[in-house]
Structures are given as C-alpha cells and as structure tokens.
C-alpha cells in the first residue's frame, strides 16, 4: 500500500499567502531571475517543443521569459490561483499535486519557484512523467538546499532566549542530493540536479520580512505555532541577524539556493548506460595500454 505523504505545508494557507502577495503587489526579483535562468537553460536544448506547460509559476514571469523562445511553440499554464495566471487564455486553475492532464499529452513541462511548497513531491514528479510524451522534458527551478539559513538560525536563537522553546518558522527545503533519486524513482531518464546559490543583501531584516511576505513566502507550515509572533522575539531575531550575518558595510546577507532539476520521459533514442559486465576491456587493461603508449620521460633511454 502506498503511504500518505506527511502534510508539511498547509496548502490552503499557502494559496491565501499567494493571494495576499498579489494584492500587496508581489516582490518578483527572485522569480524573474529564475525565469530568465530557466529560459537560458532551455536554450541549450536543441529541440523545439510544440506543447509546453508552465506548472505553478506564481506570476507570468516564465511566460514572459519564454515569449518568442525558439524551443517553445505553444505554452499553456496551470497554477493554483487564477490571479497568478493573469489574462492568459491557455490556462487552467489546478493544484500542482493533482494535475488534470492526459497521459503523454505534453512535450515539455517547466516550473519556476512553485514546487518547494508541495507536500508530495515524488507524486508531482510521477504525474509530470505520465503527462509527458516519450522524449519529453521536465525542467524546474525551485527554492531548496540551505535557503534562508540565516533567518532560520536567527529565529531559533531568538525564540529560545525569549520563550524558552523553538517553533518551526522557516520551511524545510529539499536537498539536491536527494532530488536526482526522486526523479529516477518517478521514471525519468537522464536525471540531473544541481544548485545555483544566490546571495542577496538587505539594509534591514525588516525589509527582508516584508519582501518574503510579498513573495507569498510567509510561514505556512502545518506545525507552525498558532499564536501571533511576540514583539520581543521579532526584535531579538532582528538583532541576532544583524550581529551574525552582516557584511563589513552593515548590509545583511540572505542565501537562496535554487535547485535545478531536469529529466526526460524515456525514449528508445536516448543514450543508455552499458549493462554491468558488458565492457570489452577491464579498467586495469585500459590503464596499462595507456601507460604502454606514453612517451618516455625526459632523459629516459
């Protein structure tokens, strides 16, 4: 029997956070950067995809980055909020964990800063894999790794000192070392996972807090403390952040690790690893042959 994934995130609350961000006027610098990087990565693939899906990207940033892209013929969109879809006609409101697409109906699935908040990431990968045609591509960038490590440490120390305990304030992020295995488990061929670290600097931790709210990234953990954050805890966290994570000019460092994933729906044309034991020459023999063919060292007879 399949196990139900743990409910780490309150998905309904996450949608309300995104809606609030859209109402406040979203802060998009990080999303715009990831969308541009995704377009660049897709440019390295010498293919044209006739039917592509933008999965969950909170704004139209990815649609703008891929507008006129030589690899993309037609881009659809699916996101959990209608506000995030803008005025695009080829769009559908859908949860990333329950995709409404027929098997083998898409050539390309791309996603920017959307998948870090799903509860069942392996399930999402499996659904994307089923929706892709053979030799279709999945390419996604989302927050992971050691993102917001400074904020996590500052709040942990501040709560410990002001309340005598620690509650979850910053979401746990997936490690890049595990994600390639999840892609392979979902049935993707040629899975690749890597990380791009982006360090942003702020003049004040309160500016960071405000921008996270306008990213829709405020705390939506299921196990979050259900009482308002105490003022003394917030001020203590800001003090610790400034003391521990400021550069010599006084500006504060904020780390964002963008995890990049790519994988292909299997197809007979793709390269395949050799079966164990099928090599025609042993490693020792290959090294011996190389040494035998090397020129003698200087001064040797």
mmCIF file with all atom_site columns, N, CA and C in Angstrom, residues 208-272:
data_model
loop_
_atom_site.group_PDB
_atom_site.id
_atom_site.type_symbol
_atom_site.label_atom_id
_atom_site.label_alt_id
_atom_site.label_comp_id
_atom_site.label_asym_id
_atom_site.label_entity_id
_atom_site.label_seq_id
_atom_site.pdbx_PDB_ins_code
_atom_site.Cartn_x
_atom_site.Cartn_y
_atom_site.Cartn_z
_atom_site.occupancy
_atom_site.B_iso_or_equiv
_atom_site.pdbx_formal_charge
_atom_site.auth_seq_id
_atom_site.auth_comp_id
_atom_site.auth_asym_id
_atom_site.auth_atom_id
_atom_site.pdbx_PDB_model_num
ATOM 1   N N  . UNK A 1 208 ? 13.627 42.475 4.619   1.00 0.00 ? 208 UNK A N  1
ATOM 2   C CA . UNK A 1 208 ? 13.543 41.062 4.220   1.00 0.00 ? 208 UNK A CA 1
ATOM 3   C C  . UNK A 1 208 ? 12.200 40.463 4.607   1.00 0.00 ? 208 UNK A C  1
ATOM 4   N N  . UNK A 1 209 ? 11.760 40.691 5.854   1.00 0.00 ? 209 UNK A N  1
ATOM 5   C CA . UNK A 1 209 ? 10.477 40.147 6.299   1.00 0.00 ? 209 UNK A CA 1
ATOM 6   C C  . UNK A 1 209 ? 9.341  40.618 5.383   1.00 0.00 ? 209 UNK A C  1
ATOM 7   N N  . UNK A 1 210 ? 9.360  41.900 5.031   1.00 0.00 ? 210 UNK A N  1
ATOM 8   C CA . UNK A 1 210 ? 8.318  42.462 4.175   1.00 0.00 ? 210 UNK A CA 1
ATOM 9   C C  . UNK A 1 210 ? 8.352  41.840 2.784   1.00 0.00 ? 210 UNK A C  1
ATOM 10  N N  . UNK A 1 211 ? 9.550  41.648 2.235   1.00 0.00 ? 211 UNK A N  1
ATOM 11  C CA . UNK A 1 211 ? 9.639  41.107 0.877   1.00 0.00 ? 211 UNK A CA 1
ATOM 12  C C  . UNK A 1 211 ? 9.261  39.630 0.844   1.00 0.00 ? 211 UNK A C  1
ATOM 13  N N  . UNK A 1 212 ? 9.572  38.883 1.881   1.00 0.00 ? 212 UNK A N  1
ATOM 14  C CA . UNK A 1 212 ? 9.128  37.490 1.934   1.00 0.00 ? 212 UNK A CA 1
ATOM 15  C C  . UNK A 1 212 ? 7.606  37.419 1.951   1.00 0.00 ? 212 UNK A C  1
ATOM 16  N N  . UNK A 1 213 ? 6.973  38.336 2.671   1.00 0.00 ? 213 UNK A N  1
ATOM 17  C CA . UNK A 1 213 ? 5.507  38.385 2.693   1.00 0.00 ? 213 UNK A CA 1
ATOM 18  C C  . UNK A 1 213 ? 4.973  38.681 1.287   1.00 0.00 ? 213 UNK A C  1
ATOM 19  N N  . UNK A 1 214 ? 5.633  39.574 0.567   1.00 0.00 ? 214 UNK A N  1
ATOM 20  C CA . UNK A 1 214 ? 5.181  39.932 -0.781  1.00 0.00 ? 214 UNK A CA 1
ATOM 21  C C  . UNK A 1 214 ? 5.587  38.906 -1.832  1.00 0.00 ? 214 UNK A C  1
ATOM 22  N N  . UNK A 1 215 ? 6.397  37.933 -1.446  1.00 0.00 ? 215 UNK A N  1
ATOM 23  C CA . UNK A 1 215 ? 6.661  36.776 -2.301  1.00 0.00 ? 215 UNK A CA 1
ATOM 24  C C  . UNK A 1 215 ? 5.646  35.653 -2.060  1.00 0.00 ? 215 UNK A C  1
ATOM 25  N N  . UNK A 1 216 ? 4.773  35.843 -1.064  1.00 0.00 ? 216 UNK A N  1
ATOM 26  C CA . UNK A 1 216 ? 3.874  34.759 -0.677  1.00 0.00 ? 216 UNK A CA 1
ATOM 27  C C  . UNK A 1 216 ? 4.583  33.686 0.104   1.00 0.00 ? 216 UNK A C  1
ATOM 28  N N  . UNK A 1 217 ? 5.734  34.026 0.701   1.00 0.00 ? 217 UNK A N  1
ATOM 29  C CA . UNK A 1 217 ? 6.588  33.032 1.347   1.00 0.00 ? 217 UNK A CA 1
ATOM 30  C C  . UNK A 1 217 ? 6.521  33.082 2.867   1.00 0.00 ? 217 UNK A C  1
ATOM 31  N N  . UNK A 1 218 ? 5.502  33.717 3.420   1.00 0.00 ? 218 UNK A N  1
ATOM 32  C CA . UNK A 1 218 ? 5.349  33.706 4.876   1.00 0.00 ? 218 UNK A CA 1
ATOM 33  C C  . UNK A 1 218 ? 5.032  32.292 5.358   1.00 0.00 ? 218 UNK A C  1
ATOM 34  N N  . UNK A 1 219 ? 5.204  32.078 6.643   1.00 0.00 ? 219 UNK A N  1
ATOM 35  C CA . UNK A 1 219 ? 5.115  30.743 7.248   1.00 0.00 ? 219 UNK A CA 1
ATOM 36  C C  . UNK A 1 219 ? 3.761  30.082 6.966   1.00 0.00 ? 219 UNK A C  1
ATOM 37  N N  . UNK A 1 220 ? 3.783  28.948 6.269   1.00 0.00 ? 220 UNK A N  1
ATOM 38  C CA . UNK A 1 220 ? 2.561  28.172 6.015   1.00 0.00 ? 220 UNK A CA 1
ATOM 39  C C  . UNK A 1 220 ? 2.745  26.724 6.452   1.00 0.00 ? 220 UNK A C  1
ATOM 40  N N  . UNK A 1 221 ? 3.619  26.483 7.412   1.00 0.00 ? 221 UNK A N  1
ATOM 41  C CA . UNK A 1 221 ? 3.864  25.134 7.894   1.00 0.00 ? 221 UNK A CA 1
ATOM 42  C C  . UNK A 1 221 ? 2.673  24.629 8.713   1.00 0.00 ? 221 UNK A C  1
ATOM 43  N N  . UNK A 1 222 ? 2.357  23.375 8.547   1.00 0.00 ? 222 UNK A N  1
ATOM 44  C CA . UNK A 1 222 ? 1.256  22.785 9.306   1.00 0.00 ? 222 UNK A CA 1
ATOM 45  C C  . UNK A 1 222 ? 1.536  22.830 10.807  1.00 0.00 ? 222 UNK A C  1
ATOM 46  N N  . UNK A 1 223 ? 2.793  22.640 11.189  1.00 0.00 ? 223 UNK A N  1
ATOM 47  C CA . UNK A 1 223 ? 3.165  22.603 12.601  1.00 0.00 ? 223 UNK A CA 1
ATOM 48  C C  . UNK A 1 223 ? 3.572  23.964 13.138  1.00 0.00 ? 223 UNK A C  1
ATOM 49  N N  . UNK A 1 224 ? 3.209  25.037 12.445  1.00 0.00 ? 224 UNK A N  1
ATOM 50  C CA . UNK A 1 224 ? 3.568  26.372 12.922  1.00 0.00 ? 224 UNK A CA 1
ATOM 51  C C  . UNK A 1 224 ? 2.854  26.672 14.240  1.00 0.00 ? 224 UNK A C  1
ATOM 52  N N  . UNK A 1 225 ? 3.418  27.557 15.030  1.00 0.00 ? 225 UNK A N  1
ATOM 53  C CA . UNK A 1 225 ? 2.763  27.992 16.264  1.00 0.00 ? 225 UNK A CA 1
ATOM 54  C C  . UNK A 1 225 ? 1.559  28.867 15.910  1.00 0.00 ? 225 UNK A C  1
ATOM 55  N N  . UNK A 1 226 ? 0.386  28.579 16.474  1.00 0.00 ? 226 UNK A N  1
ATOM 56  C CA . UNK A 1 226 ? -0.853 29.240 16.076  1.00 0.00 ? 226 UNK A CA 1
ATOM 57  C C  . UNK A 1 226 ? -1.152 30.483 16.916  1.00 0.00 ? 226 UNK A C  1
ATOM 58  N N  . UNK A 1 227 ? -0.142 31.151 17.368  1.00 0.00 ? 227 UNK A N  1
ATOM 59  C CA . UNK A 1 227 ? -0.324 32.422 18.088  1.00 0.00 ? 227 UNK A CA 1
ATOM 60  C C  . UNK A 1 227 ? 0.560  33.464 17.401  1.00 0.00 ? 227 UNK A C  1
ATOM 61  N N  . UNK A 1 228 ? 0.189  34.751 17.511  1.00 0.00 ? 228 UNK A N  1
ATOM 62  C CA . UNK A 1 228 ? 0.991  35.788 16.863  1.00 0.00 ? 228 UNK A CA 1
ATOM 63  C C  . UNK A 1 228 ? 2.427  35.797 17.377  1.00 0.00 ? 228 UNK A C  1
ATOM 64  N N  . UNK A 1 229 ? 3.345  36.140 16.486  1.00 0.00 ? 229 UNK A N  1
ATOM 65  C CA . UNK A 1 229 ? 4.746  36.246 16.866  1.00 0.00 ? 229 UNK A CA 1
ATOM 66  C C  . UNK A 1 229 ? 4.921  37.366 17.884  1.00 0.00 ? 229 UNK A C  1
ATOM 67  N N  . UNK A 1 230 ? 5.590  37.049 18.989  1.00 0.00 ? 230 UNK A N  1
ATOM 68  C CA . UNK A 1 230 ? 5.804  38.052 20.027  1.00 0.00 ? 230 UNK A CA 1
ATOM 69  C C  . UNK A 1 230 ? 6.749  39.144 19.539  1.00 0.00 ? 230 UNK A C  1
ATOM 70  N N  . UNK A 1 231 ? 6.465  40.372 19.969  1.00 0.00 ? 231 UNK A N  1
ATOM 71  C CA . UNK A 1 231 ? 7.283  41.508 19.530  1.00 0.00 ? 231 UNK A CA 1
ATOM 72  C C  . UNK A 1 231 ? 8.719  41.365 20.002  1.00 0.00 ? 231 UNK A C  1
ATOM 73  N N  . UNK A 1 232 ? 8.911  40.905 21.248  1.00 0.00 ? 232 UNK A N  1
ATOM 74  C CA . UNK A 1 232 ? 10.287 40.786 21.743  1.00 0.00 ? 232 UNK A CA 1
ATOM 75  C C  . UNK A 1 232 ? 11.052 39.710 20.976  1.00 0.00 ? 232 UNK A C  1
ATOM 76  N N  . UNK A 1 233 ? 10.360 38.664 20.527  1.00 0.00 ? 233 UNK A N  1
ATOM 77  C CA . UNK A 1 233 ? 11.020 37.627 19.728  1.00 0.00 ? 233 UNK A CA 1
ATOM 78  C C  . UNK A 1 233 ? 11.440 38.183 18.380  1.00 0.00 ? 233 UNK A C  1
ATOM 79  N N  . UNK A 1 234 ? 10.546 38.941 17.734  1.00 0.00 ? 234 UNK A N  1
ATOM 80  C CA . UNK A 1 234 ? 10.859 39.528 16.437  1.00 0.00 ? 234 UNK A CA 1
ATOM 81  C C  . UNK A 1 234 ? 12.047 40.482 16.542  1.00 0.00 ? 234 UNK A C  1
ATOM 82  N N  . UNK A 1 235 ? 12.049 41.348 17.556  1.00 0.00 ? 235 UNK A N  1
ATOM 83  C CA . UNK A 1 235 ? 13.150 42.305 17.712  1.00 0.00 ? 235 UNK A CA 1
ATOM 84  C C  . UNK A 1 235 ? 14.455 41.593 18.025  1.00 0.00 ? 235 UNK A C  1
ATOM 85  N N  . UNK A 1 236 ? 14.374 40.518 18.838  1.00 0.00 ? 236 UNK A N  1
ATOM 86  C CA . UNK A 1 236 ? 15.580 39.760 19.154  1.00 0.00 ? 236 UNK A CA 1
ATOM 87  C C  . UNK A 1 236 ? 16.128 39.071 17.909  1.00 0.00 ? 236 UNK A C  1
ATOM 88  N N  . UNK A 1 237 ? 15.241 38.526 17.083  1.00 0.00 ? 237 UNK A N  1
ATOM 89  C CA . UNK A 1 237 ? 15.684 37.878 15.847  1.00 0.00 ? 237 UNK A CA 1
ATOM 90  C C  . UNK A 1 237 ? 16.369 38.882 14.933  1.00 0.00 ? 237 UNK A C  1
ATOM 91  N N  . UNK A 1 238 ? 15.820 40.079 14.831  1.00 0.00 ? 238 UNK A N  1
ATOM 92  C CA . UNK A 1 238 ? 16.437 41.114 14.003  1.00 0.00 ? 238 UNK A CA 1
ATOM 93  C C  . UNK A 1 238 ? 17.812 41.499 14.545  1.00 0.00 ? 238 UNK A C  1
ATOM 94  N N  . UNK A 1 239 ? 17.917 41.587 15.867  1.00 0.00 ? 239 UNK A N  1
ATOM 95  C CA . UNK A 1 239 ? 19.207 41.915 16.490  1.00 0.00 ? 239 UNK A CA 1
ATOM 96  C C  . UNK A 1 239 ? 20.243 40.835 16.209  1.00 0.00 ? 239 UNK A C  1
ATOM 97  N N  . UNK A 1 240 ? 19.861 39.576 16.371  1.00 0.00 ? 240 UNK A N  1
ATOM 98  C CA . UNK A 1 240 ? 20.790 38.457 16.138  1.00 0.00 ? 240 UNK A CA 1
ATOM 99  C C  . UNK A 1 240 ? 21.191 38.389 14.669  1.00 0.00 ? 240 UNK A C  1
ATOM 100 N N  . UNK A 1 241 ? 20.228 38.606 13.791  1.00 0.00 ? 241 UNK A N  1
ATOM 101 C CA . UNK A 1 241 ? 20.519 38.582 12.355  1.00 0.00 ? 241 UNK A CA 1
ATOM 102 C C  . UNK A 1 241 ? 21.596 39.618 12.026  1.00 0.00 ? 241 UNK A C  1
ATOM 103 N N  . UNK A 1 242 ? 21.416 40.841 12.529  1.00 0.00 ? 242 UNK A N  1
ATOM 104 C CA . UNK A 1 242 ? 22.392 41.887 12.260  1.00 0.00 ? 242 UNK A CA 1
ATOM 105 C C  . UNK A 1 242 ? 23.763 41.603 12.859  1.00 0.00 ? 242 UNK A C  1
ATOM 106 N N  . UNK A 1 243 ? 23.791 40.993 14.036  1.00 0.00 ? 243 UNK A N  1
ATOM 107 C CA . UNK A 1 243 ? 25.060 40.718 14.705  1.00 0.00 ? 243 UNK A CA 1
ATOM 108 C C  . UNK A 1 243 ? 25.829 39.595 14.030  1.00 0.00 ? 243 UNK A C  1
ATOM 109 N N  . UNK A 1 244 ? 25.117 38.594 13.487  1.00 0.00 ? 244 UNK A N  1
ATOM 110 C CA . UNK A 1 244 ? 25.783 37.395 12.968  1.00 0.00 ? 244 UNK A CA 1
ATOM 111 C C  . UNK A 1 244 ? 25.985 37.389 11.452  1.00 0.00 ? 244 UNK A C  1
ATOM 112 N N  . UNK A 1 245 ? 25.125 38.078 10.724  1.00 0.00 ? 245 UNK A N  1
ATOM 113 C CA . UNK A 1 245 ? 25.125 37.886 9.271   1.00 0.00 ? 245 UNK A CA 1
ATOM 114 C C  . UNK A 1 245 ? 25.245 39.197 8.501   1.00 0.00 ? 245 UNK A C  1
ATOM 115 N N  . UNK A 1 246 ? 25.905 40.179 9.084   1.00 0.00 ? 246 UNK A N  1
ATOM 116 C CA . UNK A 1 246 ? 26.134 41.447 8.400   1.00 0.00 ? 246 UNK A CA 1
ATOM 117 C C  . UNK A 1 246 ? 27.529 41.467 7.780   1.00 0.00 ? 246 UNK A C  1
ATOM 118 N N  . UNK A 1 247 ? 27.621 42.051 6.586   1.00 0.00 ? 247 UNK A N  1
ATOM 119 C CA . UNK A 1 247 ? 28.916 42.292 5.959   1.00 0.00 ? 247 UNK A CA 1
ATOM 120 C C  . UNK A 1 247 ? 29.563 43.514 6.588   1.00 0.00 ? 247 UNK A C  1
ATOM 121 N N  . UNK A 1 248 ? 30.855 43.773 6.290   1.00 0.00 ? 248 UNK A N  1
ATOM 122 C CA . UNK A 1 248 ? 31.530 44.931 6.908   1.00 0.00 ? 248 UNK A CA 1
ATOM 123 C C  . UNK A 1 248 ? 30.816 46.255 6.682   1.00 0.00 ? 248 UNK A C  1
ATOM 124 N N  . UNK A 1 249 ? 30.047 46.378 5.588   1.00 0.00 ? 249 UNK A N  1
ATOM 125 C CA . UNK A 1 249 ? 29.332 47.636 5.341   1.00 0.00 ? 249 UNK A CA 1
ATOM 126 C C  . UNK A 1 249 ? 27.986 47.700 6.056   1.00 0.00 ? 249 UNK A C  1
ATOM 127 N N  . UNK A 1 250 ? 27.671 46.658 6.854   1.00 0.00 ? 250 UNK A N  1
ATOM 128 C CA . UNK A 1 250 ? 26.448 46.657 7.634   1.00 0.00 ? 250 UNK A CA 1
ATOM 129 C C  . UNK A 1 250 ? 25.249 46.027 6.951   1.00 0.00 ? 250 UNK A C  1
ATOM 130 N N  . UNK A 1 251 ? 25.370 45.711 5.672   1.00 0.00 ? 251 UNK A N  1
ATOM 131 C CA . UNK A 1 251 ? 24.243 45.100 4.972   1.00 0.00 ? 251 UNK A CA 1
ATOM 132 C C  . UNK A 1 251 ? 24.185 43.608 5.297   1.00 0.00 ? 251 UNK A C  1
ATOM 133 N N  . UNK A 1 252 ? 22.971 43.047 5.285   1.00 0.00 ? 252 UNK A N  1
ATOM 134 C CA . UNK A 1 252 ? 22.736 41.685 5.752   1.00 0.00 ? 252 UNK A CA 1
ATOM 135 C C  . UNK A 1 252 ? 22.655 40.707 4.593   1.00 0.00 ? 252 UNK A C  1
ATOM 136 N N  . UNK A 1 253 ? 23.282 39.551 4.769   1.00 0.00 ? 253 UNK A N  1
ATOM 137 C CA . UNK A 1 253 ? 23.281 38.509 3.735   1.00 0.00 ? 253 UNK A CA 1
ATOM 138 C C  . UNK A 1 253 ? 22.040 37.617 3.871   1.00 0.00 ? 253 UNK A C  1
ATOM 139 N N  . UNK A 1 254 ? 21.474 37.266 2.737   1.00 0.00 ? 254 UNK A N  1
ATOM 140 C CA . UNK A 1 254 ? 20.352 36.322 2.682   1.00 0.00 ? 254 UNK A CA 1
ATOM 141 C C  . UNK A 1 254 ? 20.669 35.312 1.581   1.00 0.00 ? 254 UNK A C  1
ATOM 142 N N  . UNK A 1 255 ? 20.665 34.032 1.928   1.00 0.00 ? 255 UNK A N  1
ATOM 143 C CA . UNK A 1 255 ? 21.004 32.977 0.975   1.00 0.00 ? 255 UNK A CA 1
ATOM 144 C C  . UNK A 1 255 ? 19.748 32.353 0.388   1.00 0.00 ? 255 UNK A C  1
ATOM 145 N N  . UNK A 1 256 ? 19.724 32.247 -0.935  1.00 0.00 ? 256 UNK A N  1
ATOM 146 C CA . UNK A 1 256 ? 18.709 31.480 -1.640  1.00 0.00 ? 256 UNK A CA 1
ATOM 147 C C  . UNK A 1 256 ? 19.431 30.437 -2.494  1.00 0.00 ? 256 UNK A C  1
ATOM 148 N N  . UNK A 1 257 ? 19.164 29.165 -2.231  1.00 0.00 ? 257 UNK A N  1
ATOM 149 C CA . UNK A 1 257 ? 19.665 28.086 -3.084  1.00 0.00 ? 257 UNK A CA 1
ATOM 150 C C  . UNK A 1 257 ? 18.556 27.690 -4.054  1.00 0.00 ? 257 UNK A C  1
ATOM 151 N N  . UNK A 1 258 ? 18.801 27.864 -5.345  1.00 0.00 ? 258 UNK A N  1
ATOM 152 C CA . UNK A 1 258 ? 17.838 27.451 -6.357  1.00 0.00 ? 258 UNK A CA 1
ATOM 153 C C  . UNK A 1 258 ? 18.248 26.076 -6.862  1.00 0.00 ? 258 UNK A C  1
ATOM 154 N N  . UNK A 1 259 ? 17.420 25.096 -6.587  1.00 0.00 ? 259 UNK A N  1
ATOM 155 C CA . UNK A 1 259 ? 17.668 23.726 -7.039  1.00 0.00 ? 259 UNK A CA 1
ATOM 156 C C  . UNK A 1 259 ? 17.092 23.575 -8.445  1.00 0.00 ? 259 UNK A C  1
ATOM 157 N N  . UNK A 1 260 ? 17.923 23.101 -9.357  1.00 0.00 ? 260 UNK A N  1
ATOM 158 C CA . UNK A 1 260 ? 17.516 22.890 -10.741 1.00 0.00 ? 260 UNK A CA 1
ATOM 159 C C  . UNK A 1 260 ? 17.412 21.396 -11.017 1.00 0.00 ? 260 UNK A C  1
ATOM 160 N N  . UNK A 1 261 ? 16.282 21.006 -11.585 1.00 0.00 ? 261 UNK A N  1
ATOM 161 C CA . UNK A 1 261 ? 16.049 19.604 -11.919 1.00 0.00 ? 261 UNK A CA 1
ATOM 162 C C  . UNK A 1 261 ? 15.685 19.487 -13.389 1.00 0.00 ? 261 UNK A C  1
ATOM 163 N N  . UNK A 1 262 ? 16.203 18.456 -14.027 1.00 0.00 ? 262 UNK A N  1
ATOM 164 C CA . UNK A 1 262 ? 15.770 18.141 -15.386 1.00 0.00 ? 262 UNK A CA 1
ATOM 165 C C  . UNK A 1 262 ? 15.753 16.633 -15.559 1.00 0.00 ? 262 UNK A C  1
ATOM 166 N N  . UNK A 1 263 ? 14.812 16.174 -16.353 1.00 0.00 ? 263 UNK A N  1
ATOM 167 C CA . UNK A 1 263 ? 14.702 14.744 -16.643 1.00 0.00 ? 263 UNK A CA 1
ATOM 168 C C  . UNK A 1 263 ? 13.857 14.552 -17.892 1.00 0.00 ? 263 UNK A C  1
ATOM 169 N N  . UNK A 1 264 ? 14.065 13.435 -18.565 1.00 0.00 ? 264 UNK A N  1
ATOM 170 C CA . UNK A 1 264 ? 13.377 13.148 -19.816 1.00 0.00 ? 264 UNK A CA 1
ATOM 171 C C  . UNK A 1 264 ? 12.465 11.936 -19.656 1.00 0.00 ? 264 UNK A C  1
ATOM 172 N N  . UNK A 1 265 ? 11.309 12.007 -20.291 1.00 0.00 ? 265 UNK A N  1
ATOM 173 C CA . UNK A 1 265 ? 10.483 10.808 -20.395 1.00 0.00 ? 265 UNK A CA 1
ATOM 174 C C  . UNK A 1 265 ? 11.223 9.810  -21.275 1.00 0.00 ? 265 UNK A C  1
ATOM 175 N N  . UNK A 1 266 ? 11.322 8.561  -20.871 1.00 0.00 ? 266 UNK A N  1
ATOM 176 C CA . UNK A 1 266 ? 12.144 7.596  -21.614 1.00 0.00 ? 266 UNK A CA 1
ATOM 177 C C  . UNK A 1 266 ? 11.716 7.460  -23.075 1.00 0.00 ? 266 UNK A C  1
ATOM 178 N N  . UNK A 1 267 ? 12.725 7.250  -23.925 1.00 0.00 ? 267 UNK A N  1
ATOM 179 C CA . UNK A 1 267 ? 12.510 7.034  -25.360 1.00 0.00 ? 267 UNK A CA 1
ATOM 180 C C  . UNK A 1 267 ? 13.661 6.181  -25.870 1.00 0.00 ? 267 UNK A C  1
ATOM 181 N N  . UNK A 1 268 ? 13.384 5.368  -26.857 1.00 0.00 ? 268 UNK A N  1
ATOM 182 C CA . UNK A 1 268 ? 14.399 4.412  -27.344 1.00 0.00 ? 268 UNK A CA 1
ATOM 183 C C  . UNK A 1 268 ? 15.606 5.107  -27.954 1.00 0.00 ? 268 UNK A C  1
ATOM 184 N N  . UNK A 1 269 ? 15.461 6.365  -28.363 1.00 0.00 ? 269 UNK A N  1
ATOM 185 C CA . UNK A 1 269 ? 16.577 7.078  -28.996 1.00 0.00 ? 269 UNK A CA 1
ATOM 186 C C  . UNK A 1 269 ? 17.591 7.601  -27.987 1.00 0.00 ? 269 UNK A C  1
ATOM 187 N N  . UNK A 1 270 ? 17.251 7.591  -26.698 1.00 0.00 ? 270 UNK A N  1
ATOM 188 C CA . UNK A 1 270 ? 18.134 8.179  -25.700 1.00 0.00 ? 270 UNK A CA 1
ATOM 189 C C  . UNK A 1 270 ? 19.314 7.271  -25.390 1.00 0.00 ? 270 UNK A C  1
ATOM 190 N N  . UNK A 1 271 ? 20.413 7.913  -24.999 1.00 0.00 ? 271 UNK A N  1
ATOM 191 C CA . UNK A 1 271 ? 21.587 7.159  -24.592 1.00 0.00 ? 271 UNK A CA 1
ATOM 192 C C  . UNK A 1 271 ? 21.269 6.346  -23.345 1.00 0.00 ? 271 UNK A C  1
ATOM 193 N N  . UNK A 1 272 ? 21.835 5.153  -23.287 1.00 0.00 ? 272 UNK A N  1
ATOM 194 C CA . UNK A 1 272 ? 21.606 4.267  -22.139 1.00 0.00 ? 272 UNK A CA 1
ATOM 195 C C  . UNK A 1 272 ? 22.952 3.808  -21.603 1.00 0.00 ? 272 UNK A C  1
#
